[in-house]
Amino acid sequence: MKSEWDIAIERATANNAPAVFSALSNFSYIENARSRLKEAKSKVIDNMEYYIGKTMESVRRVGGTAYLARDLEDARRRILEIIGERRKIILGKSSVAFEIGLRKFLKENGKDVWETDFGELLLQISDEEPSHIITVALHMTRERFAHNLHEKLDRNIDEKSTASEMADSVRNFLRNKFQEAEIGITGANAISADTGTVVLVENEGNIRMTTVKPPVHIVITGVDKIVPTMEDAFNEAMVQSAYAGSFPPTYINFTSGPSSTGDIEAEVIRPATGPKDLFVILLDNGRLNASSDPKMKEALMCIRCGRCYYSCPVYSILGKDWGKSPYSGPTGVMWNYITTGDSVPSHLCTHSGGCKVVCPMDINIPGILEYLKWKNISGMKSDSTEE
Ligand code: SF4
C-alpha cells in the first residue's frame, strides 16, 4: 500500500512537469530571461560585498531602512526591535524566515503570529515542517489537509469537502488576520541593487495583502536574492514562476520603499495609504563565505523554483527527511551546508543527475554534493588525525 508521502509526491510530480513544459513552449521569451538572469546572478556572486552596499543605499534612497544581518540571532534581534510593543503579525511564505526560526521566536516573545500562505498556515496549525522549498505542505494529501482543517480551524470542513471549500474556509479565516495585522513580514524572490525594489511572486494574494495592509512591512531575505537591476528582478520572477509550474503567476509584487503619493504638486510624499515604514533585512548567515568558495558559489545561483525535487530519486523516497527543513531535497542539501555547515546529508546523493538537467540555472548539484561528501570525509580524517 502506498504511503501518504508516495501519493503526495506522485500527484505533485504529475502536476509540475506538464505545467513547466507548457510555459516554456508557449512563452519563448522565458529562455532569453533565463540566460540573462544567469549572467546577472553570477555578477552579484562574484562581487557580493559591493552589491550588498549598493542595494542598501538604494533601499534607503527610496525611503526604506536597510540592515545587513550577519547571522540568525542578529536577524531575529533586529526584527524584534522593529516590532517593539506591537503584537499582531502576519507572515508571507519565506524560507529565510524559517531558516532563522522566526515564527517560533516571535511566539516565544509573546507575539500573535499567523502564516498567510495556505500551505504554511496548514503547517502552522498542524505543527509540521516544510517538505519542499516552495510547495511547503507537499507531503500532505488533500484528505489530510481537510482533516487538519477540520480539527484546528473549521468544523464545517471534512474529508468530503472540495478543494474550493477548503480554500474558502482558509480565505475567511485569513481575511480577519489581514485586517488586524500591525506588522507584515515577507521574504523576497529578488531585490534589485539599482532601485532597492523587492520583487515577490505569488498566486494567492496573501503576499500583496501582507505587503500593503499593515502599517509596517518587514522584508527578510538572503543576500543571494540580490540582482543588479530591476529588469533582472523581473526576469527572476518570470523564470522562477515558469520553472515552478505556475506561469503566469497571478501576482508579481514590486515594492520600492514605503507607500507614496505624487499627487500634491508632483512632490513625492511618504507615506500614502499603504505602509508607512519598510524595513529590509539582508541575511548573510554563510552566504558570503559560500560566495568565496569556488565550488559552493554556484549554489547561490538557486532561484528556489523547486523543480529539481521532482527529478530526484532520493527525495522521492525520503522527502523532508533528506536534509533539514526548510532546506531538504537536492538544493536543500547544498543550502543546509551553506547555512549550518552540515555536510552529512550529501552522502545520500546517488548522483542520478536529474536535478542538474532540469535546473534553470544549470547548477551542477550532483557535483556540489560530491564536493560536500569530500569535505565531510576529509573533515572526519583531520578530526581523527588530531586525536
Ligand atoms: S537548484 Fe535549480 S532546480 Fe533546484 S530549486 Fe534551485 S534553481 Fe530550481
mmCIF file of C-alpha atoms and ligand atoms in Angstrom:
data_model
loop_
_atom_site.group_PDB
_atom_site.id
_atom_site.type_symbol
_atom_site.label_atom_id
_atom_site.label_comp_id
_atom_site.label_asym_id
_atom_site.label_seq_id
_atom_site.Cartn_x
_atom_site.Cartn_y
_atom_site.Cartn_z
ATOM 1 C CA MET A 1 0.000 0.000 0.000
ATOM 2 C CA LYS A 2 1.230 3.490 -0.863
ATOM 3 C CA SER A 3 2.126 5.838 1.980
ATOM 4 C CA GLU A 4 0.773 9.382 2.237
ATOM 5 C CA TRP A 5 4.156 10.634 1.013
ATOM 6 C CA ASP A 6 4.147 8.315 -2.053
ATOM 7 C CA ILE A 7 0.715 9.592 -3.064
ATOM 8 C CA ALA A 8 1.585 13.252 -2.445
ATOM 9 C CA ILE A 9 4.882 13.210 -4.381
ATOM 10 C CA GLU A 10 3.312 11.280 -7.266
ATOM 11 C CA ARG A 11 0.476 13.794 -7.585
ATOM 12 C CA ALA A 12 2.792 16.817 -7.324
ATOM 13 C CA THR A 13 5.289 15.461 -9.868
ATOM 14 C CA ALA A 14 2.474 14.692 -12.303
ATOM 15 C CA ASN A 15 1.201 18.283 -11.967
ATOM 16 C CA ASN A 16 4.571 20.061 -12.150
ATOM 17 C CA ALA A 17 6.172 18.622 -15.306
ATOM 18 C CA PRO A 18 3.386 19.417 -17.828
ATOM 19 C CA ALA A 19 2.942 22.912 -16.370
ATOM 20 C CA VAL A 20 6.653 23.705 -16.836
ATOM 21 C CA PHE A 21 6.744 22.275 -20.375
ATOM 22 C CA SER A 22 3.669 24.244 -21.337
ATOM 23 C CA ALA A 23 5.138 27.555 -20.036
ATOM 24 C CA LEU A 24 8.473 27.001 -21.779
ATOM 25 C CA SER A 25 6.933 26.031 -25.094
ATOM 26 C CA ASN A 26 4.265 28.755 -25.160
ATOM 27 C CA PHE A 27 6.361 31.691 -23.942
ATOM 28 C CA SER A 28 9.695 31.547 -25.723
ATOM 29 C CA TYR A 29 10.987 34.790 -24.097
ATOM 30 C CA ILE A 30 11.398 32.882 -20.833
ATOM 31 C CA GLU A 31 14.507 31.221 -22.271
ATOM 32 C CA ASN A 32 16.016 34.625 -23.017
ATOM 33 C CA ALA A 33 15.141 35.818 -19.498
ATOM 34 C CA ARG A 34 16.734 32.691 -18.065
ATOM 35 C CA SER A 35 20.102 33.189 -19.769
ATOM 36 C CA ARG A 36 20.193 36.898 -18.855
ATOM 37 C CA LEU A 37 19.312 36.047 -15.280
ATOM 38 C CA LYS A 38 22.202 33.589 -15.085
ATOM 39 C CA GLU A 39 24.639 36.317 -16.147
ATOM 40 C CA ALA A 40 23.108 38.809 -13.718
ATOM 41 C CA LYS A 41 23.280 36.482 -10.720
ATOM 42 C CA SER A 42 26.884 35.484 -11.484
ATOM 43 C CA LYS A 43 27.862 39.146 -11.490
ATOM 44 C CA VAL A 44 26.477 39.591 -7.967
ATOM 45 C CA ILE A 45 28.015 36.378 -6.609
ATOM 46 C CA ASP A 46 31.440 37.482 -7.871
ATOM 47 C CA ASN A 47 31.129 40.858 -6.168
ATOM 48 C CA MET A 48 28.771 40.352 -3.288
ATOM 49 C CA GLU A 49 30.027 42.983 -0.828
ATOM 50 C CA TYR A 50 29.709 45.670 -3.493
ATOM 51 C CA TYR A 51 26.158 44.668 -4.411
ATOM 52 C CA ILE A 52 25.061 44.429 -0.778
ATOM 53 C CA GLY A 53 26.269 48.008 -0.202
ATOM 54 C CA LYS A 54 24.577 49.229 -3.367
ATOM 55 C CA THR A 55 21.270 47.534 -2.504
ATOM 56 C CA MET A 56 21.232 49.018 0.995
ATOM 57 C CA GLU A 57 21.896 52.507 -0.395
ATOM 58 C CA SER A 58 19.074 52.095 -2.899
ATOM 59 C CA VAL A 59 16.592 50.906 -0.245
ATOM 60 C CA ARG A 60 17.423 53.984 1.841
ATOM 61 C CA ARG A 61 17.156 56.288 -1.172
ATOM 62 C CA VAL A 62 13.513 55.243 -1.665
ATOM 63 C CA GLY A 63 12.660 55.849 1.988
ATOM 64 C CA GLY A 64 13.205 52.364 3.440
ATOM 65 C CA THR A 65 15.569 51.189 6.164
ATOM 66 C CA ALA A 66 18.158 48.526 5.334
ATOM 67 C CA TYR A 67 20.237 46.248 7.545
ATOM 68 C CA LEU A 68 22.753 43.521 6.891
ATOM 69 C CA ALA A 69 22.261 40.733 9.457
ATOM 70 C CA ARG A 70 25.299 38.506 9.871
ATOM 71 C CA ASP A 71 23.517 35.506 11.398
ATOM 72 C CA LEU A 72 20.226 34.167 12.782
ATOM 73 C CA GLU A 73 20.443 35.904 16.151
ATOM 74 C CA ASP A 74 21.298 39.232 14.562
ATOM 75 C CA ALA A 75 18.326 38.974 12.165
ATOM 76 C CA ARG A 76 15.871 37.946 14.900
ATOM 77 C CA ARG A 77 17.045 40.681 17.263
ATOM 78 C CA ARG A 78 16.660 43.383 14.599
ATOM 79 C CA ILE A 79 13.155 42.174 13.695
ATOM 80 C CA LEU A 80 12.079 42.163 17.335
ATOM 81 C CA GLU A 81 13.435 45.694 17.777
ATOM 82 C CA ILE A 82 11.416 46.891 14.792
ATOM 83 C CA ILE A 83 8.242 45.214 16.067
ATOM 84 C CA GLY A 84 8.603 46.679 19.556
ATOM 85 C CA GLU A 85 5.361 46.576 21.548
ATOM 86 C CA ARG A 86 3.172 45.667 18.574
ATOM 87 C CA ARG A 87 1.644 42.183 18.796
ATOM 88 C CA LYS A 88 -0.317 41.194 15.714
ATOM 89 C CA ILE A 89 1.930 39.893 12.988
ATOM 90 C CA ILE A 90 1.263 38.213 9.655
ATOM 91 C CA LEU A 91 3.864 36.313 7.645
ATOM 92 C CA GLY A 92 4.132 35.691 3.915
ATOM 93 C CA LYS A 93 5.801 32.436 2.896
ATOM 94 C CA SER A 94 9.576 32.743 3.314
ATOM 95 C CA SER A 95 12.204 30.026 3.590
ATOM 96 C CA VAL A 96 14.582 32.582 5.105
ATOM 97 C CA ALA A 97 12.036 33.306 7.875
ATOM 98 C CA PHE A 98 12.005 29.566 8.566
ATOM 99 C CA GLU A 99 15.829 29.452 8.376
ATOM 100 C CA ILE A 100 16.043 31.951 11.230
ATOM 101 C CA GLY A 101 13.224 30.257 13.172
ATOM 102 C CA LEU A 102 11.208 33.465 13.060
ATOM 103 C CA ARG A 103 7.663 32.295 13.784
ATOM 104 C CA LYS A 104 8.704 30.286 16.804
ATOM 105 C CA PHE A 105 10.939 33.088 18.064
ATOM 106 C CA LEU A 106 8.183 35.704 17.784
ATOM 107 C CA LYS A 107 5.691 33.453 19.544
ATOM 108 C CA GLU A 108 8.180 32.896 22.359
ATOM 109 C CA ASN A 109 8.335 36.670 22.640
ATOM 110 C CA GLY A 110 4.583 36.940 23.173
ATOM 111 C CA LYS A 111 3.531 37.881 19.644
ATOM 112 C CA ASP A 112 0.348 36.744 17.900
ATOM 113 C CA VAL A 113 1.785 35.378 14.636
ATOM 114 C CA TRP A 114 -0.057 33.904 11.663
ATOM 115 C CA GLU A 115 1.175 32.452 8.401
ATOM 116 C CA THR A 116 -0.895 33.704 5.452
ATOM 117 C CA ASP A 117 0.154 31.226 2.758
ATOM 118 C CA PHE A 118 -2.308 28.290 2.586
ATOM 119 C CA GLY A 119 0.405 25.643 2.854
ATOM 120 C CA GLU A 120 2.300 27.461 5.605
ATOM 121 C CA LEU A 121 -0.892 28.004 7.580
ATOM 122 C CA LEU A 122 -1.646 24.283 7.353
ATOM 123 C CA LEU A 123 1.862 23.522 8.615
ATOM 124 C CA GLN A 124 1.443 26.038 11.435
ATOM 125 C CA ILE A 125 -1.830 24.572 12.706
ATOM 126 C CA SER A 126 -0.512 21.015 12.233
ATOM 127 C CA ASP A 127 2.818 21.829 13.904
ATOM 128 C CA GLU A 128 4.776 20.378 10.978
ATOM 129 C CA GLU A 129 7.783 21.487 8.949
ATOM 130 C CA PRO A 130 8.052 22.339 5.229
ATOM 131 C CA SER A 131 8.780 19.383 2.958
ATOM 132 C CA HIS A 132 9.532 21.340 -0.226
ATOM 133 C CA ILE A 133 11.172 24.694 -0.836
ATOM 134 C CA ILE A 134 8.002 26.295 -2.284
ATOM 135 C CA THR A 135 5.186 23.747 -2.079
ATOM 136 C CA VAL A 136 5.762 23.624 1.639
ATOM 137 C CA ALA A 137 2.947 21.198 2.533
ATOM 138 C CA LEU A 138 3.704 18.857 -0.367
ATOM 139 C CA HIS A 139 3.729 15.861 1.970
ATOM 140 C CA MET A 140 0.062 16.390 2.886
ATOM 141 C CA THR A 141 -2.573 14.810 0.733
ATOM 142 C CA ARG A 142 -5.827 16.658 0.124
ATOM 143 C CA GLU A 143 -7.526 14.266 2.545
ATOM 144 C CA ARG A 144 -5.204 15.146 5.426
ATOM 145 C CA PHE A 145 -5.376 18.833 4.522
ATOM 146 C CA ALA A 146 -9.148 18.538 5.084
ATOM 147 C CA HIS A 147 -8.733 16.533 8.263
ATOM 148 C CA ASN A 148 -6.344 19.080 9.808
ATOM 149 C CA LEU A 149 -8.534 21.998 8.808
ATOM 150 C CA HIS A 150 -11.474 20.294 10.497
ATOM 151 C CA GLU A 151 -9.502 19.628 13.674
ATOM 152 C CA LYS A 152 -7.835 23.023 14.019
ATOM 153 C CA LEU A 153 -9.742 25.730 12.170
ATOM 154 C CA ASP A 154 -13.134 24.927 10.750
ATOM 155 C CA ARG A 155 -15.574 22.211 11.913
ATOM 156 C CA ASN A 156 -17.552 22.622 8.667
ATOM 157 C CA ILE A 157 -14.730 21.077 6.648
ATOM 158 C CA ASP A 158 -14.468 17.300 6.432
ATOM 159 C CA GLU A 159 -12.817 14.750 4.191
ATOM 160 C CA LYS A 160 -15.624 15.038 1.654
ATOM 161 C CA SER A 161 -15.064 18.802 1.248
ATOM 162 C CA THR A 162 -13.865 20.001 -2.151
ATOM 163 C CA ALA A 163 -10.595 21.875 -2.638
ATOM 164 C CA SER A 164 -12.626 25.062 -3.250
ATOM 165 C CA GLU A 165 -14.497 24.659 0.034
ATOM 166 C CA MET A 166 -11.191 24.270 1.848
ATOM 167 C CA ALA A 167 -9.765 27.336 0.089
ATOM 168 C CA ASP A 168 -12.867 29.332 1.078
ATOM 169 C CA SER A 169 -12.503 28.292 4.686
ATOM 170 C CA VAL A 170 -8.850 29.404 4.820
ATOM 171 C CA ARG A 171 -9.723 32.608 2.988
ATOM 172 C CA ASN A 172 -12.369 33.554 5.541
ATOM 173 C CA PHE A 173 -10.036 32.829 8.424
ATOM 174 C CA LEU A 174 -7.200 34.888 6.950
ATOM 175 C CA ARG A 175 -9.291 37.906 5.949
ATOM 176 C CA ASN A 176 -9.631 38.720 9.615
ATOM 177 C CA LYS A 177 -5.911 38.353 10.246
ATOM 178 C CA PHE A 178 -5.052 40.746 7.398
ATOM 179 C CA GLN A 179 -7.476 43.244 8.849
ATOM 180 C CA GLU A 180 -5.981 43.186 12.347
ATOM 181 C CA ALA A 181 -2.262 42.943 11.492
ATOM 182 C CA GLU A 182 0.124 45.600 12.774
ATOM 183 C CA ILE A 183 3.200 44.174 11.014
ATOM 184 C CA GLY A 184 3.570 42.252 7.743
ATOM 185 C CA ILE A 185 6.694 40.173 7.206
ATOM 186 C CA THR A 186 7.646 38.680 3.843
ATOM 187 C CA GLY A 187 10.660 37.248 2.085
ATOM 188 C CA ALA A 188 11.695 38.262 -1.446
ATOM 189 C CA ASN A 189 12.150 36.438 -4.723
ATOM 190 C CA ALA A 190 14.613 39.095 -5.790
ATOM 191 C CA ILE A 191 15.823 42.542 -4.774
ATOM 192 C CA SER A 192 17.384 44.930 -7.264
ATOM 193 C CA ALA A 193 20.588 46.712 -6.341
ATOM 194 C CA ASP A 194 19.966 49.718 -8.591
ATOM 195 C CA THR A 195 16.488 50.650 -7.284
ATOM 196 C CA GLY A 196 16.158 48.780 -3.967
ATOM 197 C CA THR A 197 12.991 47.133 -5.296
ATOM 198 C CA VAL A 198 11.729 43.984 -3.615
ATOM 199 C CA VAL A 199 10.042 41.571 -6.022
ATOM 200 C CA LEU A 200 7.653 38.885 -4.821
ATOM 201 C CA VAL A 201 5.870 36.315 -6.964
ATOM 202 C CA GLU A 202 2.664 34.673 -5.763
ATOM 203 C CA ASN A 203 -0.740 33.347 -6.677
ATOM 204 C CA GLU A 204 -2.849 33.546 -3.534
ATOM 205 C CA GLY A 205 -2.946 37.313 -2.955
ATOM 206 C CA ASN A 206 -1.682 36.909 0.605
ATOM 207 C CA ILE A 207 1.679 38.479 -0.196
ATOM 208 C CA ARG A 208 0.016 41.513 -1.726
ATOM 209 C CA MET A 209 -2.122 41.887 1.414
ATOM 210 C CA THR A 210 0.853 41.304 3.742
ATOM 211 C CA THR A 211 2.980 43.905 1.977
ATOM 212 C CA VAL A 212 0.259 46.554 1.803
ATOM 213 C CA LYS A 213 -2.340 46.164 4.559
ATOM 214 C CA PRO A 214 -0.312 46.504 7.806
ATOM 215 C CA PRO A 215 1.312 49.872 8.540
ATOM 216 C CA VAL A 216 4.783 48.303 8.674
ATOM 217 C CA HIS A 217 6.340 45.920 6.156
ATOM 218 C CA ILE A 218 9.486 43.979 7.045
ATOM 219 C CA VAL A 219 11.383 42.037 4.376
ATOM 220 C CA ILE A 220 13.757 39.306 5.497
ATOM 221 C CA THR A 221 15.757 37.806 2.657
ATOM 222 C CA GLY A 222 19.150 36.313 1.847
ATOM 223 C CA VAL A 223 21.891 38.371 0.175
ATOM 224 C CA ASP A 224 21.798 35.765 -2.614
ATOM 225 C CA LYS A 225 18.491 37.301 -3.757
ATOM 226 C CA ILE A 226 20.222 40.483 -4.888
ATOM 227 C CA VAL A 227 20.309 41.071 -8.652
ATOM 228 C CA PRO A 228 21.882 44.115 -10.347
ATOM 229 C CA THR A 229 18.782 45.763 -11.849
ATOM 230 C CA MET A 230 15.005 45.903 -11.648
ATOM 231 C CA GLU A 231 14.880 44.275 -15.073
ATOM 232 C CA ASP A 232 16.878 41.336 -13.696
ATOM 233 C CA ALA A 233 14.449 41.111 -10.772
ATOM 234 C CA PHE A 234 11.521 40.908 -13.189
ATOM 235 C CA ASN A 235 13.370 38.209 -15.149
ATOM 236 C CA GLU A 236 13.812 36.264 -11.926
ATOM 237 C CA ALA A 237 10.075 36.496 -11.223
ATOM 238 C CA MET A 238 9.267 35.145 -14.699
ATOM 239 C CA VAL A 239 11.831 32.343 -14.655
ATOM 240 C CA GLN A 240 11.053 31.280 -11.088
ATOM 241 C CA SER A 241 7.328 31.031 -11.719
ATOM 242 C CA ALA A 242 7.769 29.238 -15.059
ATOM 243 C CA TYR A 243 10.034 26.569 -13.583
ATOM 244 C CA ALA A 244 7.816 26.261 -10.530
ATOM 245 C CA GLY A 245 4.982 25.380 -12.919
ATOM 246 C CA SER A 246 2.816 28.443 -12.255
ATOM 247 C CA PHE A 247 3.346 30.769 -15.207
ATOM 248 C CA PRO A 248 1.934 33.352 -15.499
ATOM 249 C CA PRO A 249 1.842 33.941 -11.743
ATOM 250 C CA THR A 250 -1.346 35.617 -10.554
ATOM 251 C CA TYR A 251 0.626 38.430 -8.935
ATOM 252 C CA ILE A 252 4.105 39.888 -9.225
ATOM 253 C CA ASN A 253 4.588 42.483 -6.491
ATOM 254 C CA PHE A 254 7.182 45.270 -6.777
ATOM 255 C CA THR A 255 7.886 47.273 -3.608
ATOM 256 C CA SER A 256 10.256 50.256 -3.703
ATOM 257 C CA GLY A 257 10.092 51.926 -0.303
ATOM 258 C CA PRO A 258 7.038 52.737 1.865
ATOM 259 C CA SER A 259 3.819 53.876 0.147
ATOM 260 C CA SER A 260 3.964 57.271 -1.540
ATOM 261 C CA THR A 261 1.947 59.825 -3.494
ATOM 262 C CA GLY A 262 2.948 62.438 -6.048
ATOM 263 C CA ASP A 263 -0.498 63.964 -6.274
ATOM 264 C CA ILE A 264 0.215 67.161 -4.374
ATOM 265 C CA GLU A 265 2.121 69.459 -6.757
ATOM 266 C CA ALA A 266 4.044 66.419 -8.088
ATOM 267 C CA GLU A 267 6.084 66.244 -4.884
ATOM 268 C CA VAL A 268 6.728 62.701 -3.613
ATOM 269 C CA ILE A 269 5.269 62.375 -0.114
ATOM 270 C CA ARG A 270 5.621 59.257 2.054
ATOM 271 C CA PRO A 271 3.611 57.529 3.394
ATOM 272 C CA ALA A 272 0.327 57.417 1.480
ATOM 273 C CA THR A 273 -2.369 54.785 2.059
ATOM 274 C CA GLY A 274 -0.069 51.746 2.241
ATOM 275 C CA PRO A 275 2.666 51.011 4.806
ATOM 276 C CA LYS A 276 4.402 53.966 6.388
ATOM 277 C CA ASP A 277 7.617 52.041 7.017
ATOM 278 C CA LEU A 278 9.598 49.487 5.031
ATOM 279 C CA PHE A 279 12.494 47.606 6.591
ATOM 280 C CA VAL A 280 14.730 45.330 4.514
ATOM 281 C CA ILE A 281 16.931 42.865 6.352
ATOM 282 C CA LEU A 282 19.532 41.172 4.170
ATOM 283 C CA LEU A 283 20.750 37.957 5.753
ATOM 284 C CA ASP A 284 24.297 36.668 5.316
ATOM 285 C CA ASN A 285 24.370 33.512 7.514
ATOM 286 C CA GLY A 286 27.059 31.725 5.484
ATOM 287 C CA ARG A 287 26.211 33.122 2.050
ATOM 288 C CA LEU A 288 29.226 35.461 1.849
ATOM 289 C CA ASN A 289 31.534 32.606 2.793
ATOM 290 C CA ALA A 290 29.959 30.439 0.099
ATOM 291 C CA SER A 291 30.484 33.196 -2.477
ATOM 292 C CA SER A 292 34.236 32.968 -1.912
ATOM 293 C CA ASP A 293 34.337 29.165 -2.237
ATOM 294 C CA PRO A 294 34.969 28.289 -5.923
ATOM 295 C CA LYS A 295 32.663 25.242 -5.720
ATOM 296 C CA MET A 296 29.919 26.405 -3.344
ATOM 297 C CA LYS A 297 29.352 29.766 -5.028
ATOM 298 C CA GLU A 298 27.393 28.005 -7.767
ATOM 299 C CA ALA A 299 24.734 27.006 -5.208
ATOM 300 C CA LEU A 300 23.968 30.716 -4.680
ATOM 301 C CA MET A 301 22.555 30.812 -8.219
ATOM 302 C CA CYS A 302 19.471 28.925 -6.997
ATOM 303 C CA ILE A 303 16.193 30.813 -7.563
ATOM 304 C CA ARG A 304 14.148 28.383 -5.432
ATOM 305 C CA CYS A 305 11.867 27.167 -8.209
ATOM 306 C CA GLY A 306 11.770 23.703 -6.639
ATOM 307 C CA ARG A 307 11.962 21.827 -9.929
ATOM 308 C CA CYS A 308 14.998 19.709 -9.001
ATOM 309 C CA TYR A 309 12.968 17.998 -6.262
ATOM 310 C CA TYR A 310 10.693 16.336 -8.815
ATOM 311 C CA SER A 311 13.634 14.738 -10.640
ATOM 312 C CA CYS A 312 15.402 13.327 -7.634
ATOM 313 C CA PRO A 313 15.005 9.631 -6.702
ATOM 314 C CA VAL A 314 16.405 10.188 -3.198
ATOM 315 C CA TYR A 315 13.945 12.984 -2.419
ATOM 316 C CA SER A 316 11.076 10.965 -3.871
ATOM 317 C CA ILE A 317 11.724 8.411 -1.135
ATOM 318 C CA LEU A 318 12.974 10.452 1.818
ATOM 319 C CA GLY A 319 11.135 13.753 1.344
ATOM 320 C CA LYS A 320 11.896 16.307 4.014
ATOM 321 C CA ASP A 321 13.982 13.762 5.936
ATOM 322 C CA TRP A 322 16.767 14.325 3.426
ATOM 323 C CA GLY A 323 18.388 17.436 4.924
ATOM 324 C CA LYS A 324 16.751 19.741 7.405
ATOM 325 C CA SER A 325 13.691 21.921 6.854
ATOM 326 C CA PRO A 326 13.402 24.270 5.114
ATOM 327 C CA TYR A 327 16.498 23.053 3.291
ATOM 328 C CA SER A 328 15.713 19.483 2.375
ATOM 329 C CA GLY A 329 15.945 17.835 -1.062
ATOM 330 C CA PRO A 330 18.678 18.327 -3.659
ATOM 331 C CA THR A 331 19.064 22.096 -3.496
ATOM 332 C CA GLY A 332 18.263 21.986 0.209
ATOM 333 C CA VAL A 333 21.262 19.804 0.976
ATOM 334 C CA MET A 334 23.545 22.445 -0.558
ATOM 335 C CA TRP A 335 21.747 25.176 1.348
ATOM 336 C CA ASN A 336 21.821 23.229 4.558
ATOM 337 C CA TYR A 337 25.599 23.240 4.298
ATOM 338 C CA ILE A 338 25.780 26.962 3.452
ATOM 339 C CA THR A 339 23.614 27.977 6.402
ATOM 340 C CA THR A 340 24.617 25.424 9.052
ATOM 341 C CA GLY A 341 27.921 23.871 7.904
ATOM 342 C CA ASP A 342 26.372 20.379 7.996
ATOM 343 C CA SER A 343 27.621 18.348 5.011
ATOM 344 C CA VAL A 344 26.488 14.896 6.247
ATOM 345 C CA PRO A 345 23.184 14.685 4.227
ATOM 346 C CA SER A 346 25.214 14.925 0.969
ATOM 347 C CA HIS A 347 26.246 11.275 1.458
ATOM 348 C CA LEU A 348 22.747 10.122 0.488
ATOM 349 C CA CYS A 349 23.027 11.600 -3.026
ATOM 350 C CA THR A 350 23.117 8.858 -5.690
ATOM 351 C CA HIS A 351 24.242 11.259 -8.458
ATOM 352 C CA SER A 352 21.439 10.348 -10.820
ATOM 353 C CA GLY A 353 21.873 13.833 -12.324
ATOM 354 C CA GLY A 354 18.186 14.586 -12.999
ATOM 355 C CA CYS A 355 18.349 17.714 -10.831
ATOM 356 C CA LYS A 356 21.125 19.203 -12.946
ATOM 357 C CA VAL A 357 19.272 18.502 -16.201
ATOM 358 C CA VAL A 358 16.097 20.332 -15.121
ATOM 359 C CA CYS A 359 17.673 23.266 -13.221
ATOM 360 C CA PRO A 360 17.029 26.614 -14.966
ATOM 361 C CA MET A 361 20.290 27.976 -13.560
ATOM 362 C CA ASP A 362 22.240 24.891 -14.764
ATOM 363 C CA ILE A 363 23.602 24.340 -11.263
ATOM 364 C CA ASN A 364 25.761 21.237 -11.064
ATOM 365 C CA ILE A 365 24.005 19.986 -7.936
ATOM 366 C CA PRO A 366 25.492 16.444 -8.032
ATOM 367 C CA GLY A 367 28.986 17.969 -8.440
ATOM 368 C CA ILE A 368 28.448 20.239 -5.418
ATOM 369 C CA LEU A 369 27.110 17.349 -3.334
ATOM 370 C CA GLU A 370 30.150 15.288 -4.312
ATOM 371 C CA TYR A 371 32.325 18.162 -3.100
ATOM 372 C CA LEU A 372 30.397 18.175 0.189
ATOM 373 C CA LYS A 373 30.946 14.429 0.575
ATOM 374 C CA TRP A 374 34.650 15.012 0.097
ATOM 375 C CA LYS A 375 34.616 17.899 2.599
ATOM 376 C CA ASN A 376 32.821 15.723 5.127
ATOM 377 C CA ILE A 377 35.227 12.798 4.703
ATOM 378 C CA SER A 378 38.345 14.975 4.785
ATOM 379 C CA GLY A 379 36.909 16.721 7.877
ATOM 380 C CA MET A 380 36.466 13.340 9.571
ATOM 381 C CA LYS A 381 40.013 12.347 8.599
ATOM 382 C CA SER A 382 41.524 15.527 10.003
ATOM 383 C CA ASP A 383 39.488 15.048 13.203
ATOM 384 C CA SER A 384 40.832 11.520 13.635
ATOM 385 C CA THR A 385 44.411 12.724 12.868
ATOM 386 C CA GLU A 386 44.078 15.286 15.632
ATOM 387 C CA GLU A 387 43.138 12.593 18.101
HETATM 388 S S1 SF4 B 1 18.726 24.142 -7.687
HETATM 389 FE FE1 SF4 B 1 17.869 24.777 -9.689
HETATM 390 S S2 SF4 B 1 16.045 23.483 -9.967
HETATM 391 FE FE2 SF4 B 1 16.584 23.341 -7.791
HETATM 392 S S3 SF4 B 1 15.350 24.939 -6.803
HETATM 393 FE FE3 SF4 B 1 17.340 25.867 -7.309
HETATM 394 S S4 SF4 B 1 17.072 26.838 -9.318
HETATM 395 FE FE4 SF4 B 1 15.343 25.408 -9.034
#
